[in-house]
Amino acid sequence: MTELQFALNDGTTVAVEVTHLLNAGYTGRSQDDVRAHVEELALLGVPAPTTTPALYPVSPYLAAQVSQVPAQHGRTSGEAEWALVVTGPEPQDVLVTVACDHTDRELEAHGVAWSKNAGPDVLGARAWRLTDVEDRWDDITLKAWVGAEGGEAEIQDGTLAELLPPSYWLEVLRERGLLVTGAVLLSGTIPMRADVDQFASSWRVELTDPAAGDTIGLAYRVAPLPEPIG
């Protein structure tokens, strides 16, 4: 079983074994915008979900705190997200960290759930207690940069007000019997800039709490796998 460790602002470290890993999708608070996005993806061959928002179970071992992600071809990419991590039974045991869902975009055209299981969910090494930031949740920013010629290019920039809040997903987990120690849920993402190539050599994501002047980040390189034989 995969174990994750998170450093908290009070100087403690919390470890948790991942029992359930879930990727939310189509999670914009404006479902009119979500429907427009579904229609855009359909033009690219991505199957439409049967309902929105969506929730995709992912193999728990794909939760990772790594600096390198192997890629089987050139059309895989990340996306900036936040993640809930349940470390115990009390409200203060729900942690928030930065995340990047690295997805196989070729496989996505055959099934979103399949594509989510073809790459890791990369999580940050630091976390906040949800109870410490929930009162200013919508002001927290989410940004991502990708490796580009000559440096980095910003590909995503928004606030958590654009996505469904933790309270929504905690209730979903509770209803499904998944609000248990070791549950990890990724939030879904904000729009990407169309003029930046998402199929990049690296990804960097930051979650920033402006009120506290605190940023949680992650970064990783995308490493092509060797050519197969046969």
XYZ file of C-alpha atoms in Angstrom:
230
model
C 0.000 0.000 0.000
C 1.274 3.483 -0.873
C 2.217 5.721 2.056
C 2.202 9.509 1.733
C 3.829 11.926 4.160
C 2.862 15.567 4.621
C 4.652 18.330 6.536
C 2.215 20.662 8.301
C 2.703 24.301 9.291
C 2.853 23.426 12.993
C 6.072 21.485 12.405
C 4.506 18.030 12.550
C 4.523 15.371 9.852
C 1.499 13.191 9.096
C 1.768 9.847 7.311
C -1.185 8.035 5.734
C -1.577 4.840 3.718
C -3.755 5.433 0.663
C -6.854 3.238 0.722
C -8.925 5.016 -1.935
C -7.831 7.378 -4.709
C -10.461 9.320 -6.625
C -10.229 11.855 -9.433
C -13.070 14.336 -9.773
C -13.846 15.727 -13.196
C -15.991 18.412 -14.815
C -16.048 20.213 -11.479
C -16.555 23.852 -12.394
C -19.075 25.623 -10.148
C -20.751 26.916 -13.306
C -22.212 23.770 -14.829
C -23.168 25.798 -17.927
C -19.437 26.279 -18.501
C -18.903 22.579 -17.812
C -21.431 21.615 -20.474
C -19.689 23.891 -22.973
C -16.371 22.227 -22.076
C -17.881 18.753 -22.576
C -19.016 19.813 -26.043
C -15.526 21.100 -26.871
C -13.941 17.829 -25.742
C -16.439 15.841 -27.786
C -15.081 17.555 -30.901
C -11.651 16.157 -29.943
C -13.061 12.653 -29.587
C -13.236 12.553 -25.787
C -16.386 10.659 -24.702
C -18.904 12.776 -22.795
C -19.574 11.785 -19.188
C -22.996 10.390 -18.337
C -23.285 12.935 -15.528
C -21.410 15.955 -14.210
C -19.570 16.405 -12.004
C -17.893 13.030 -12.467
C -15.816 10.909 -10.125
C -13.315 8.316 -11.304
C -11.823 5.656 -8.984
C -8.069 5.317 -9.525
C -5.693 2.586 -8.367
C -4.393 3.722 -4.944
C -0.761 2.972 -5.829
C -0.903 5.800 -8.392
C -0.831 8.412 -5.611
C 2.782 9.606 -5.638
C 5.120 12.241 -4.271
C 7.744 12.168 -7.000
C 9.993 14.488 -9.003
C 9.828 12.453 -12.220
C 6.905 10.917 -14.126
C 7.536 8.286 -16.821
C 5.558 8.763 -20.027
C 4.815 6.081 -22.584
C 4.483 8.569 -25.470
C 4.461 12.275 -26.218
C 0.794 13.016 -25.554
C 0.540 12.883 -21.781
C 0.097 15.938 -19.613
C -0.718 17.124 -16.127
C -3.349 19.521 -14.815
C -3.344 21.739 -11.738
C -5.578 20.543 -8.905
C -5.991 20.519 -5.151
C -6.402 17.310 -3.174
C -8.190 16.275 0.002
C -6.384 13.708 2.144
C -8.286 12.054 4.994
C -5.861 11.103 7.784
C -8.301 10.363 10.611
C -11.888 10.595 11.872
C -11.951 14.234 13.038
C -12.596 17.343 10.890
C -9.057 18.576 11.557
C -7.752 15.317 10.105
C -8.736 16.356 6.566
C -5.706 17.840 4.838
C -5.428 19.946 1.678
C -2.449 19.813 -0.641
C -1.492 20.689 -4.200
C -1.821 18.004 -6.875
C -1.247 17.320 -10.544
C -3.206 14.596 -12.324
C -0.902 13.311 -15.078
C -3.157 11.925 -17.792
C -2.725 9.938 -21.013
C -4.495 12.139 -23.547
C -4.411 9.491 -26.287
C -6.193 7.020 -24.032
C -8.617 9.724 -22.898
C -10.279 9.535 -26.306
C -11.246 5.923 -25.509
C -12.316 6.497 -21.910
C -11.574 9.112 -19.259
C -11.550 6.529 -16.455
C -8.951 4.482 -18.346
C -6.761 7.521 -18.948
C -6.774 8.407 -15.246
C -5.313 4.989 -14.458
C -2.480 5.337 -16.970
C -0.438 7.915 -15.027
C 0.238 9.011 -11.460
C -1.528 11.580 -9.335
C 1.400 13.656 -8.080
C 0.863 15.307 -4.682
C 2.812 17.907 -2.746
C 4.961 17.138 0.280
C 3.328 19.851 2.420
C -0.324 20.253 3.403
C -2.711 22.508 5.287
C -5.469 21.380 7.601
C -8.748 22.093 5.823
C -10.142 23.662 8.995
C -7.334 26.256 8.894
C -8.110 27.550 5.389
C -11.781 26.748 4.774
C -13.002 30.224 5.761
C -10.994 31.826 2.931
C -11.106 28.940 0.476
C -12.270 30.887 -2.575
C -9.328 33.307 -2.326
C -6.711 30.559 -2.611
C -4.999 30.584 -6.017
C -4.075 27.648 -8.231
C -1.407 28.048 -10.905
C 0.618 25.804 -13.194
C 3.641 26.196 -15.440
C 5.056 23.829 -18.042
C 8.528 23.432 -19.418
C 8.924 25.445 -22.596
C 11.715 26.512 -24.896
C 13.845 28.963 -22.970
C 12.234 28.279 -19.580
C 8.679 27.930 -18.346
C 5.286 29.065 -19.598
C 2.244 29.653 -17.412
C -0.566 27.378 -18.548
C -3.151 27.708 -15.747
C -4.070 30.556 -13.394
C -7.208 30.813 -11.311
C -8.737 30.621 -7.855
C -10.485 27.810 -6.030
C -13.741 29.734 -6.415
C -13.870 28.272 -9.924
C -14.204 24.695 -8.645
C -16.658 22.847 -6.427
C -15.602 23.227 -2.761
C -14.361 20.530 -0.361
C -17.732 20.445 1.438
C -19.354 19.116 -1.737
C -16.849 16.292 -2.108
C -16.775 15.381 1.574
C -20.523 14.821 1.384
C -20.108 12.661 -1.728
C -17.474 10.582 0.046
C -19.702 10.281 3.125
C -22.691 9.123 1.067
C -20.575 6.461 -0.629
C -18.911 5.184 2.516
C -15.531 6.489 1.356
C -14.931 9.166 3.984
C -12.348 6.975 5.691
C -8.717 7.259 6.708
C -6.561 6.954 3.599
C -9.068 8.424 1.146
C -7.491 10.884 -1.316
C -9.605 12.949 -3.718
C -8.321 15.229 -6.478
C -10.476 18.227 -7.326
C -10.618 18.460 -11.083
C -8.936 21.356 -12.816
C -9.310 24.914 -14.073
C -9.036 25.926 -17.768
C -5.726 25.703 -19.613
C -4.395 28.377 -21.925
C -4.941 27.246 -25.496
C -1.771 28.949 -26.712
C 0.554 26.947 -24.409
C 1.608 23.397 -25.311
C 0.490 21.081 -22.533
C 2.651 18.216 -23.855
C 5.684 19.564 -22.085
C 8.900 18.287 -20.528
C 7.971 19.397 -17.005
C 5.092 20.547 -14.805
C 5.066 22.839 -11.778
C 1.934 23.604 -9.744
C 1.367 26.005 -6.830
C -1.479 26.453 -4.359
C -1.203 29.833 -2.599
C -3.058 31.173 0.430
C -2.714 34.977 0.000
C -3.970 35.765 3.508
C -1.195 33.709 5.093
C 1.402 34.372 2.410
C 1.921 30.625 2.150
C 2.461 28.493 -0.952
C 2.442 24.715 -1.362
C 4.121 23.564 -4.546
C 5.165 20.522 -6.510
C 7.312 20.040 -9.579
C 8.285 17.091 -11.744
C 9.960 16.235 -15.019
C 8.293 14.093 -17.664
C 10.682 11.286 -18.642
C 9.985 9.334 -21.868
C 10.131 5.563 -21.421
C 12.523 3.581 -23.642
C 11.206 2.291 -26.945
C 9.518 -1.105 -26.561
C 10.794 -4.291 -28.154
C 8.113 -6.305 -29.895
